Coordinates of C-alpha atoms in Angstrom, one line a residue:
Chain A
M2 CA 26.7 -18.0 55.6
A3 CA 28.8 -15.0 55.7
T4 CA 31.5 -16.1 53.3
P5 CA 29.5 -15.9 50.0
A6 CA 28.5 -12.4 51.0
A7 CA 32.1 -11.3 51.4
P8 CA 33.2 -12.0 47.8
A9 CA 30.1 -10.4 46.5
G10 CA 30.8 -7.3 48.5
G11 CA 34.4 -7.5 47.3
A12 CA 33.4 -7.6 43.7
R13 CA 31.7 -4.3 43.9
N14 CA 34.7 -2.7 45.5
G15 CA 37.1 -4.6 43.3
A16 CA 39.9 -2.7 41.7
G17 CA 41.3 -3.4 38.3
S18 CA 44.3 -5.2 39.6
E19 CA 42.2 -8.0 41.1
W20 CA 41.1 -8.9 37.6
G21 CA 44.7 -9.2 36.3
G22 CA 44.4 -12.8 35.4
F23 CA 41.7 -12.0 33.0
E24 CA 43.4 -9.4 30.9
E25 CA 45.8 -11.6 29.1
N26 CA 43.0 -13.5 27.4
I27 CA 41.0 -10.6 26.4
Q28 CA 41.4 -10.0 22.6
G29 CA 42.4 -6.5 21.9
G30 CA 41.7 -5.5 25.4
G31 CA 43.9 -2.5 25.4
S32 CA 45.6 -2.7 22.1
A33 CA 44.6 -3.0 18.5
V34 CA 46.6 -6.1 17.8
I35 CA 44.7 -9.3 17.5
D36 CA 46.9 -12.1 18.8
M37 CA 46.5 -14.8 16.3
E38 CA 47.8 -17.4 18.7
N39 CA 44.7 -17.1 20.8
M40 CA 42.1 -17.5 18.1
D41 CA 39.9 -20.3 18.9
D42 CA 40.4 -23.2 16.7
T43 CA 42.5 -22.2 13.7
S44 CA 45.7 -22.5 15.7
G45 CA 48.6 -21.6 13.5
S46 CA 46.4 -20.9 10.5
S47 CA 47.0 -17.7 8.7
F48 CA 43.5 -17.4 7.2
E49 CA 41.5 -15.2 9.5
D50 CA 38.4 -15.6 7.3
M51 CA 38.6 -19.3 7.5
G52 CA 38.5 -19.1 11.3
E53 CA 35.5 -16.8 11.3
L54 CA 33.7 -18.9 8.8
H55 CA 34.4 -22.0 10.8
Q56 CA 33.0 -20.2 13.8
R57 CA 29.8 -19.1 12.2
L58 CA 29.1 -22.2 10.4
R59 CA 29.6 -24.2 13.5
E60 CA 27.0 -22.2 15.3
E61 CA 24.4 -22.4 12.5
E62 CA 24.8 -26.0 11.6
V63 CA 21.8 -28.1 12.2
D64 CA 22.8 -31.2 10.2
V65 CA 24.7 -33.6 12.4
D66 CA 26.6 -35.3 9.6
A67 CA 27.7 -32.0 8.1
A68 CA 28.8 -30.9 11.6
A69 CA 30.7 -34.1 12.0
A70 CA 32.4 -33.5 8.7
E71 CA 33.2 -30.0 9.6
E72 CA 34.9 -31.0 12.8
E73 CA 36.8 -33.6 10.9
D74 CA 38.0 -31.2 8.4
G75 CA 38.8 -28.6 11.0
E76 CA 42.5 -29.0 10.6
F77 CA 44.3 -28.7 7.4
L78 CA 43.9 -32.0 5.6
G79 CA 45.5 -31.0 2.4
M80 CA 44.6 -28.9 -0.6
K81 CA 41.7 -31.1 -1.9
G82 CA 39.6 -31.3 1.3
F83 CA 40.4 -27.6 1.9
K84 CA 39.1 -26.4 -1.5
G85 CA 35.8 -28.4 -1.4
Q86 CA 35.2 -27.1 2.1
L87 CA 35.9 -23.6 1.0
S88 CA 33.5 -23.6 -1.9
R89 CA 30.8 -25.1 0.3
Q90 CA 31.3 -22.6 2.9
V91 CA 31.3 -19.7 0.5
A92 CA 28.1 -21.0 -1.0
D93 CA 26.5 -21.3 2.4
Q94 CA 27.7 -17.9 3.3
M95 CA 26.2 -16.3 0.2
W96 CA 22.9 -18.0 0.8
Q97 CA 22.7 -16.8 4.4
A98 CA 23.7 -13.3 3.5
G99 CA 21.1 -13.2 0.7
K100 CA 18.4 -14.6 2.9
R101 CA 19.1 -12.1 5.6
Q102 CA 19.1 -9.2 3.1
A103 CA 15.8 -10.3 1.6
S104 CA 14.0 -10.6 4.9
R105 CA 15.3 -7.2 6.0
A106 CA 14.2 -5.6 2.8
F107 CA 10.8 -7.2 3.0
S108 CA 10.3 -6.1 6.6
L109 CA 11.3 -2.6 5.6
Y110 CA 9.1 -2.1 2.5
A111 CA 6.1 -4.2 3.4
N112 CA 5.8 -2.3 6.6
I113 CA 2.8 0.0 6.1
D114 CA 3.9 2.0 9.0
I115 CA 6.0 4.0 6.6
L116 CA 2.8 5.5 5.3
R117 CA 1.2 6.1 8.7
P118 CA 2.3 9.7 9.2
Y119 CA 0.7 10.7 5.9
F120 CA -2.7 9.6 7.1
D121 CA -2.6 11.5 10.3
V122 CA -5.4 13.9 9.6
E123 CA -8.6 15.1 11.3
P124 CA -11.9 15.4 9.4
A125 CA -12.0 19.2 10.0
Q126 CA -8.5 19.5 8.4
V127 CA -9.6 17.5 5.3
R128 CA -12.7 19.7 5.0
S129 CA -10.8 22.9 5.2
R130 CA -8.2 21.7 2.7
L131 CA -10.9 20.7 0.3
L132 CA -12.3 24.2 0.4
E133 CA -8.9 25.8 0.2
S134 CA -8.1 23.9 -3.0
M135 CA -10.6 26.1 -4.8
I136 CA -9.2 29.4 -3.5
P137 CA -6.1 30.7 -5.2
I138 CA -3.8 32.7 -3.0
K139 CA -1.9 35.5 -4.6
M140 CA 1.2 35.4 -2.3
V141 CA 4.0 34.5 -4.7
N142 CA 7.1 36.0 -3.0
F143 CA 7.2 33.4 -0.2
P144 CA 6.7 29.7 -0.6
Q145 CA 3.2 28.7 0.1
K146 CA 2.5 25.9 2.5
I147 CA 1.4 22.6 1.1
A148 CA -0.1 20.0 3.4
G149 CA 1.8 16.7 2.9
E150 CA -0.9 14.2 3.5
L151 CA -2.2 11.4 1.3
Y152 CA -5.7 10.6 2.7
G153 CA -7.5 13.5 1.0
P154 CA -5.9 13.0 -2.4
L155 CA -6.5 9.2 -2.3
M156 CA -10.1 9.6 -1.3
L157 CA -10.6 12.2 -4.1
V158 CA -9.1 9.8 -6.7
F159 CA -11.5 7.1 -5.6
T160 CA -14.4 9.5 -5.6
L161 CA -13.5 10.5 -9.2
V162 CA -13.4 6.8 -10.1
A163 CA -16.9 6.4 -8.7
I164 CA -18.2 9.4 -10.5
L165 CA -16.7 8.2 -13.8
L166 CA -18.4 4.9 -13.3
H167 CA -21.7 6.6 -12.8
G168 CA -21.1 8.7 -15.9
M169 CA -20.0 5.8 -18.0
K170 CA -23.0 3.6 -17.0
T171 CA -25.6 6.3 -17.6
S172 CA -24.2 7.4 -20.9
D173 CA -23.7 4.0 -22.4
T174 CA -20.0 4.0 -23.0
I175 CA -18.9 1.0 -24.9
I176 CA -15.6 -0.4 -23.8
R177 CA -14.1 -2.8 -26.3
E178 CA -11.2 -4.1 -24.5
G179 CA -10.9 -4.1 -20.7
T180 CA -13.6 -3.3 -18.3
L181 CA -15.4 -0.2 -17.2
M182 CA -13.9 -0.4 -13.7
G183 CA -10.5 -1.1 -14.9
T184 CA -10.6 1.8 -17.3
A185 CA -11.9 4.2 -14.7
I186 CA -9.3 3.2 -12.1
G187 CA -6.5 3.2 -14.7
T188 CA -7.4 6.6 -15.9
C189 CA -7.7 8.3 -12.5
F190 CA -4.7 6.7 -10.8
G191 CA -2.7 7.1 -14.0
Y192 CA -3.4 10.8 -14.1
W193 CA -2.7 11.4 -10.5
L194 CA 0.5 9.4 -10.3
G195 CA 1.7 10.0 -13.8
V196 CA 1.2 13.7 -14.0
S197 CA 2.5 14.2 -10.4
S198 CA 5.7 12.4 -11.4
F199 CA 6.0 14.4 -14.6
I200 CA 5.5 17.7 -12.9
Y201 CA 7.9 16.7 -10.2
F202 CA 10.5 15.9 -12.8
L203 CA 9.9 19.3 -14.4
A204 CA 10.1 20.9 -11.0
Y205 CA 13.5 19.2 -10.5
L206 CA 14.6 20.6 -13.9
C207 CA 13.3 24.1 -13.1
N208 CA 14.7 24.1 -9.6
A209 CA 11.4 24.4 -7.8
Q210 CA 11.2 23.7 -4.1
I211 CA 8.6 20.9 -4.0
T212 CA 8.8 17.3 -2.9
M213 CA 7.1 14.4 -4.5
L214 CA 4.7 14.0 -1.6
Q215 CA 3.7 17.7 -1.8
M216 CA 3.2 17.4 -5.5
L217 CA 1.0 14.3 -5.0
A218 CA -1.0 16.1 -2.4
L219 CA -1.3 19.3 -4.5
L220 CA -2.6 17.5 -7.6
G221 CA -4.8 15.2 -5.6
Y222 CA -6.6 18.1 -4.0
G223 CA -6.8 19.7 -7.4
L224 CA -9.0 16.9 -8.5
F225 CA -11.7 18.2 -6.2
G226 CA -12.7 20.7 -8.8
H227 CA -12.9 17.9 -11.4
C228 CA -15.1 15.8 -9.1
I229 CA -17.6 18.7 -8.7
V230 CA -17.8 19.5 -12.4
L231 CA -18.2 16.0 -13.5
F232 CA -20.8 15.2 -10.9
I233 CA -23.0 18.0 -12.0
T234 CA -22.5 17.7 -15.7
Y235 CA -22.9 14.0 -15.9
N236 CA -26.4 14.5 -14.7
I237 CA -27.3 17.6 -16.7
H238 CA -25.9 17.3 -20.2
L239 CA -26.0 21.0 -21.0
H240 CA -22.9 21.9 -22.9
A241 CA -22.9 25.6 -22.1
L242 CA -23.1 24.6 -18.5
F243 CA -20.2 22.3 -18.9
Y244 CA -18.0 24.9 -20.5
L245 CA -18.9 27.4 -17.8
F246 CA -18.0 25.0 -15.1
W247 CA -14.9 24.0 -16.9
L248 CA -13.6 27.5 -17.0
L249 CA -14.9 28.6 -13.6
V250 CA -14.3 25.6 -11.3
G251 CA -11.5 24.0 -13.2
G252 CA -9.9 27.3 -13.7
L253 CA -10.0 28.1 -10.0
S254 CA -8.4 24.8 -8.9
T255 CA -5.8 25.2 -11.6
L256 CA -5.0 28.8 -10.5
R257 CA -4.6 27.6 -7.0
M258 CA -2.0 25.0 -8.0
V259 CA -0.3 27.4 -10.3
A260 CA 0.0 30.0 -7.6
V261 CA 1.6 27.5 -5.2
L262 CA 4.1 26.4 -7.8
V263 CA 4.9 30.0 -8.8
S264 CA 5.6 30.8 -5.2
R265 CA 8.1 28.0 -5.1
T266 CA 9.9 28.6 -8.3
V267 CA 12.4 31.3 -9.2
G268 CA 12.8 32.8 -12.7
P269 CA 10.2 33.7 -15.2
T270 CA 11.1 31.0 -17.8
Q271 CA 10.9 28.2 -15.2
R272 CA 7.7 29.5 -13.8
L273 CA 6.2 29.7 -17.2
L274 CA 7.3 26.2 -18.2
L275 CA 6.1 24.5 -15.0
C276 CA 2.9 26.3 -14.6
G277 CA 2.0 26.2 -18.2
T278 CA 2.4 22.5 -18.4
L279 CA 0.4 21.9 -15.2
A280 CA -2.4 24.2 -16.3
T281 CA -2.6 22.6 -19.7
L282 CA -2.7 19.1 -18.5
H283 CA -5.2 19.8 -15.7
M284 CA -7.7 21.6 -17.9
L285 CA -7.3 19.2 -20.8
F286 CA -7.9 16.2 -18.4
L287 CA -11.3 17.6 -17.4
L288 CA -12.2 18.2 -21.0
Y289 CA -11.2 14.6 -21.9
L290 CA -13.1 13.1 -19.0
H291 CA -16.3 14.9 -20.1
F292 CA -16.2 14.2 -23.7
A293 CA -14.4 10.9 -24.1
Y294 CA -16.4 9.3 -21.4
H295 CA -19.8 10.3 -22.5
K296 CA -21.5 10.6 -25.8
V297 CA -24.0 13.2 -26.5
V298 CA -27.4 11.7 -26.1
E299 CA -29.3 13.0 -29.1
G300 CA -31.6 10.1 -29.4
I301 CA -33.2 10.5 -26.0
L302 CA -35.3 13.5 -27.2
D303 CA -37.1 11.1 -29.6
T304 CA -37.8 8.4 -27.0
L305 CA -39.3 10.9 -24.5
E306 CA -42.5 10.7 -26.6
G307 CA -43.2 7.1 -25.4
P308 CA -44.5 6.4 -21.9
N309 CA -42.7 3.2 -21.4
I310 CA -39.0 3.8 -21.6
P311 CA -36.5 1.2 -20.5
P312 CA -34.4 3.2 -18.2
M313 CA -31.0 1.7 -18.8
Q314 CA -31.3 0.2 -22.1
R315 CA -28.2 -0.1 -24.1
V316 CA -28.5 1.0 -27.7
P317 CA -25.9 2.5 -29.9
R318 CA -26.3 6.2 -30.1
D319 CA -25.1 8.7 -32.7
I320 CA -22.5 11.3 -32.2
P321 CA -23.8 14.6 -33.6
A322 CA -22.1 15.6 -36.8
A323 CA -21.9 19.4 -35.9
L324 CA -20.1 20.7 -32.9
P325 CA -22.5 20.9 -29.9
A326 CA -21.6 24.6 -29.2
A327 CA -22.8 25.5 -32.7
R328 CA -26.5 24.8 -32.0
L329 CA -29.0 25.9 -29.5
P330 CA -28.5 23.8 -26.5
A331 CA -31.6 22.0 -25.2
I332 CA -31.6 20.6 -21.8
V333 CA -30.8 17.0 -22.1
L334 CA -31.3 14.8 -19.1
N335 CA -29.8 11.5 -18.5
A336 CA -31.8 8.4 -18.3
T337 CA -32.4 8.5 -14.6
A338 CA -33.8 12.1 -14.7
K339 CA -35.7 11.2 -17.8
A340 CA -37.6 8.4 -16.1
V341 CA -38.4 10.7 -13.2
V342 CA -39.7 13.3 -15.6
V343 CA -41.9 10.8 -17.4
T344 CA -43.2 9.5 -14.1
L345 CA -44.1 12.9 -12.9
Q346 CA -45.7 13.8 -16.3
S347 CA -47.9 10.8 -16.2
H348 CA -49.4 11.9 -12.9
Chain B
M5 CA 42.4 -23.8 42.9
A6 CA 44.1 -22.7 46.0
E7 CA 43.1 -19.1 45.9
A8 CA 39.4 -20.0 45.6
A9 CA 39.8 -22.5 48.4
E10 CA 41.1 -19.9 50.7
S11 CA 38.1 -17.6 50.5
P12 CA 35.4 -19.8 52.1
G13 CA 37.7 -20.4 55.1
D14 CA 38.3 -16.7 55.6
P15 CA 35.4 -15.0 57.2
G16 CA 35.3 -11.2 57.1
T17 CA 38.9 -10.4 56.4
A18 CA 40.3 -7.0 55.4
T19 CA 41.0 -8.2 51.8
P20 CA 37.7 -9.7 50.5
R21 CA 38.0 -11.9 47.6
P22 CA 36.5 -10.6 44.3
L23 CA 33.7 -12.6 42.9
F24 CA 35.0 -13.7 39.6
A25 CA 38.7 -13.9 40.4
G26 CA 39.0 -17.6 39.9
L27 CA 37.3 -17.4 36.5
S28 CA 40.4 -16.5 34.6
D29 CA 41.8 -19.9 35.3
I30 CA 39.0 -21.7 33.7
S31 CA 39.2 -22.3 30.0
I32 CA 36.3 -23.5 27.9
S33 CA 37.3 -26.2 25.5
Q34 CA 35.3 -27.0 22.5
D35 CA 34.2 -30.3 23.9
I36 CA 31.7 -28.9 26.4
P37 CA 28.6 -27.9 24.4
V38 CA 27.3 -24.5 25.3
E39 CA 24.3 -24.6 23.1
G40 CA 21.3 -26.7 22.8
E41 CA 17.6 -26.6 22.3
I42 CA 15.0 -25.6 24.7
T43 CA 11.7 -27.2 23.8
I44 CA 8.5 -26.3 25.5
P45 CA 6.3 -29.3 25.4
M46 CA 2.9 -28.6 23.7
R47 CA 0.1 -28.5 26.1
S48 CA -1.8 -31.7 25.9
R49 CA -5.1 -29.9 25.7
V50 CA -4.2 -28.3 22.4
R51 CA -3.1 -31.5 20.9
E52 CA -6.3 -33.2 21.9
F53 CA -8.3 -30.4 20.2
D54 CA -6.4 -30.7 17.0
S55 CA -6.8 -34.4 16.7
S56 CA -10.5 -34.2 17.5
T57 CA -11.4 -31.9 14.7
L58 CA -9.2 -33.8 12.3
N59 CA -10.9 -37.1 13.0
E60 CA -14.5 -36.0 12.8
S61 CA -16.6 -36.6 9.8
V62 CA -16.6 -34.1 6.9
Q63 CA -20.3 -33.5 7.5
N64 CA -19.6 -32.3 11.0
T65 CA -17.0 -29.9 9.9
I66 CA -19.1 -28.5 7.1
M67 CA -22.1 -28.1 9.3
R68 CA -20.1 -26.4 12.0
D69 CA -18.6 -23.9 9.5
L70 CA -22.0 -23.3 7.9
K71 CA -23.6 -22.7 11.3
A72 CA -20.9 -20.2 12.1
V73 CA -21.4 -18.4 8.8
G74 CA -25.2 -18.4 9.3
K75 CA -24.8 -16.9 12.8
K76 CA -22.7 -14.1 11.4
F77 CA -25.3 -13.5 8.7
M78 CA -27.9 -13.0 11.4
H79 CA -25.6 -10.5 13.1
V80 CA -25.3 -8.5 9.9
L81 CA -29.0 -8.5 9.3
Y82 CA -29.7 -7.3 12.8
P83 CA -26.7 -5.1 13.5
R84 CA -26.0 -4.5 17.1
K85 CA -22.8 -3.5 18.7
S86 CA -21.3 -6.9 19.2
N87 CA -18.0 -8.3 18.4
T88 CA -18.9 -11.8 17.3
L89 CA -17.8 -10.9 13.7
L90 CA -14.6 -9.6 15.0
R91 CA -13.7 -12.3 17.5
D92 CA -13.9 -15.4 15.3
W93 CA -13.5 -14.0 11.9
D94 CA -13.7 -16.2 8.9
L95 CA -13.7 -15.5 5.2
W96 CA -16.1 -18.2 4.1
G97 CA -19.1 -16.0 4.3
P98 CA -17.5 -13.2 2.2
L99 CA -16.4 -15.7 -0.4
I100 CA -19.9 -17.2 -0.7
L101 CA -21.5 -13.7 -1.0
C102 CA -18.9 -12.4 -3.4
V103 CA -19.3 -15.4 -5.7
T104 CA -23.1 -15.3 -5.6
L105 CA -23.1 -11.6 -6.4
A106 CA -20.5 -12.0 -9.2
L107 CA -22.5 -14.9 -10.7
M108 CA -25.7 -12.9 -10.7
L109 CA -24.2 -9.8 -12.1
Q110 CA -22.6 -11.7 -15.0
R111 CA -24.0 -11.1 -18.4
G112 CA -24.1 -13.7 -21.1
S113 CA -21.5 -12.0 -23.3
V114 CA -22.6 -13.3 -26.6
D115 CA -22.0 -10.1 -28.4
S116 CA -18.5 -8.9 -27.5
E117 CA -19.1 -5.5 -28.8
K118 CA -21.7 -4.6 -26.3
D119 CA -19.6 -6.0 -23.5
G120 CA -20.2 -3.2 -21.1
G121 CA -21.4 -5.0 -18.2
P122 CA -19.4 -6.3 -15.3
Q123 CA -18.0 -9.7 -15.6
F124 CA -17.3 -12.2 -12.9
A125 CA -13.7 -11.4 -12.5
E126 CA -14.4 -7.7 -12.4
V127 CA -16.9 -7.9 -9.6
F128 CA -14.6 -10.3 -7.7
V129 CA -11.6 -8.0 -8.0
I130 CA -13.6 -4.9 -7.1
V131 CA -14.9 -6.6 -3.9
W132 CA -11.7 -8.0 -2.7
F133 CA -9.4 -5.2 -3.6
G134 CA -11.9 -2.6 -2.4
A135 CA -12.0 -4.4 0.9
V136 CA -8.2 -4.6 1.1
T137 CA -7.9 -0.9 0.4
I138 CA -10.4 0.1 3.0
T139 CA -8.7 -2.2 5.5
L140 CA -5.3 -0.6 4.8
N141 CA -6.9 2.9 5.1
S142 CA -8.4 2.2 8.4
K143 CA -5.2 0.7 9.7
L144 CA -3.3 3.7 8.6
L145 CA -5.7 6.0 10.2
G146 CA -4.8 4.4 13.5
G147 CA -7.5 1.8 13.9
N148 CA -6.8 -1.2 16.1
I149 CA -8.4 -3.9 14.0
S150 CA -6.5 -6.6 12.4
F151 CA -6.4 -7.1 8.6
F152 CA -8.5 -10.2 8.4
Q153 CA -11.1 -9.0 10.9
S154 CA -11.7 -6.0 8.8
L155 CA -11.9 -8.0 5.6
C156 CA -14.4 -10.3 7.4
V157 CA -16.7 -7.5 8.4
L158 CA -16.7 -5.8 5.0
G159 CA -17.3 -9.0 3.3
Y160 CA -20.2 -10.0 5.5
C161 CA -21.8 -6.6 5.2
I162 CA -22.3 -7.2 1.4
L163 CA -25.2 -9.5 2.4
P164 CA -27.9 -6.8 2.2
L165 CA -26.7 -5.9 -1.3
T166 CA -26.8 -9.5 -2.4
V167 CA -30.3 -9.7 -1.1
A168 CA -31.0 -6.5 -3.1
M169 CA -29.5 -8.2 -6.2
L170 CA -31.9 -11.1 -5.8
V171 CA -34.9 -8.8 -5.4
C172 CA -33.8 -6.8 -8.5
R173 CA -33.5 -9.9 -10.5
L174 CA -37.0 -11.0 -9.5
V175 CA -38.4 -7.5 -10.2
L176 CA -36.7 -7.5 -13.7
L177 CA -38.8 -10.5 -14.6
A178 CA -41.7 -8.2 -14.7
E179 CA -42.2 -5.6 -17.4
L180 CA -39.6 -2.9 -17.7
G181 CA -40.6 0.6 -17.1
P182 CA -40.2 3.5 -14.8
I183 CA -42.2 1.8 -12.0
N184 CA -39.8 -1.1 -12.3
F185 CA -36.9 1.2 -12.0
M186 CA -38.3 3.1 -9.0
V187 CA -38.9 -0.2 -7.1
R188 CA -35.3 -1.3 -7.8
L189 CA -33.9 2.1 -6.9
F190 CA -35.8 2.1 -3.6
V191 CA -34.7 -1.5 -2.7
V192 CA -31.0 -0.8 -3.6
I193 CA -31.0 2.4 -1.6
V194 CA -32.4 0.8 1.5
M195 CA -30.0 -2.1 1.3
F196 CA -27.1 0.3 0.7
A197 CA -28.0 2.2 3.8
W198 CA -28.3 -1.1 5.7
S199 CA -24.9 -2.3 4.6
I200 CA -23.3 1.0 5.7
V201 CA -25.0 0.9 9.1
A202 CA -24.0 -2.7 9.7
S203 CA -20.4 -2.2 8.8
T204 CA -20.2 1.0 10.8
A205 CA -21.6 -0.7 13.8
F206 CA -18.7 -3.2 13.7
L207 CA -15.9 -1.0 12.4
A208 CA -16.5 2.3 14.1
D209 CA -15.4 1.1 17.5
S210 CA -12.0 0.3 16.3
Q211 CA -11.2 3.8 15.2
P212 CA -10.2 6.7 17.3
P213 CA -13.4 8.6 18.1
N214 CA -12.7 11.8 16.2
R215 CA -11.8 10.0 13.0
K216 CA -14.7 7.8 12.4
A217 CA -15.9 9.9 9.5
L218 CA -12.6 9.4 7.8
A219 CA -12.8 5.7 8.0
V220 CA -16.5 5.4 7.1
Y221 CA -16.2 7.5 3.9
P222 CA -14.3 4.8 1.8
V223 CA -16.8 2.2 3.0
F224 CA -19.5 4.5 1.7
L225 CA -17.7 4.7 -1.7
F226 CA -17.2 1.0 -1.8
Y227 CA -20.8 0.0 -1.2
F228 CA -21.9 2.8 -3.5
V229 CA -19.9 1.3 -6.4
I230 CA -21.4 -2.2 -5.7
S231 CA -24.9 -0.7 -5.4
W232 CA -24.5 1.1 -8.7
M233 CA -23.4 -2.1 -10.4
I234 CA -26.5 -3.8 -9.0
L235 CA -28.9 -1.0 -10.0
T236 CA -27.7 -0.7 -13.5
F237 CA -27.8 -4.3 -14.2
T238 CA -30.3 -5.3 -16.9
P239 CA -30.4 -8.7 -18.5
Q240 CA -30.0 -8.8 -22.2

């Protein structure tokens, strides 16, 4: 049939005047004035909000009785019916708004995709960043680049937790309240997050150019030195060795972080404050991890005489009265190495 | 509507009628409903399936679930690249394994001062939060595995370590000594390697190929912590 085709063709070529009948009913079609006369059902009402509320509630209503009541009260019945209806509608409105906000907030924050860009790394990049964290760069006139990723720091913190556990188990740490695992996780994550936040706060005071993410990444990679030192010295309890590593490895990773911060801060006082705080906290943390999480095993030397040593026996051990550095250090092996030595000696 | 009536009887004129010209004369009153529900009737096949598993005896349900768990245990013990664990994941197996491991690692804490060993809650929390962390990590690295599938795989791959725990407990019944320790160390190391191989066989395919190492390292740490707890366990 040709006739349906003709109007269709005409619509495409249609000029504005053909649509004239439509314009009168368009709200605010060409003007900013809303013609109250043509609002849908609150004819004659001077409450715009009431009209809108009516509209929305009518769309959302699922209860048939309530819907019937709404339609009944649609016109002005008098003050009493009006007030009850108003309070009910306001309460419903608040509920809907609250629910909408909560679901929006949940979908925003529970979305792990926020963190996705910080985990976008390649293994080669992680490796090179680990090695670079031990090499201080002396360029202090231009802000040094910090990689803003969270995979490396997070894995280093977990590795530190594992190493601490290893150290605590083999050195017979007694935890009175809480558990070994809880203490290790609390210590490591507390240090990483807490000190990062504190240094970020100081950086804000000292007007340094560093973001929270960069601070987290910097301190996280600085824990690589701690991991190395603790891994070695938990197995060989030689105090001179520990002090040597503490200064060397700990010092290198601290120097790297300090150099980065200096390059991003202006003013000698600010630099001193920021870098002094970070250096102190970082070095002291390594000292703390070594000494508080492990007691000097003096008694092992006595038990090396017997052939049958229980490898992981838990006995209370004495802390030496004198400072360890004051006497001649003997090589003290932990229980695992000790068992190996005895096994080898007996063959 | 006269205007609208004119158009059908007017074939191919010079002034074609626009399509929606007559629309302005129509007004929608509130009485005509313009909303409603669209319901898609449930497929009868699905409804039959539901009622059939609901009406069967409890023994049937339990045996079916146990068989599924047992089949997955076999897949873990002989890891090949298959996606049985991934396709129908379930968390029964991990729960059974975790509870068994935690019970065996528990010490009778008579003396609260020497309470240095892992307790039930500690092991439980380590296993489940460790698995959740690894899953989040692998998802953030760009893996296309779902949350519960990953939990399922990690939980099932604790099976070799649970076997190691059983063996260690039996070995500890004998006399303590360096030989005892060597045997336990060897068993735990072998089972640790087995766990990692098994979980890598299932999880590695879901990662982009150049980032497999990044996803496997936390799995390594996780099983290392559990192995260490097993190895250093001595009964009072």
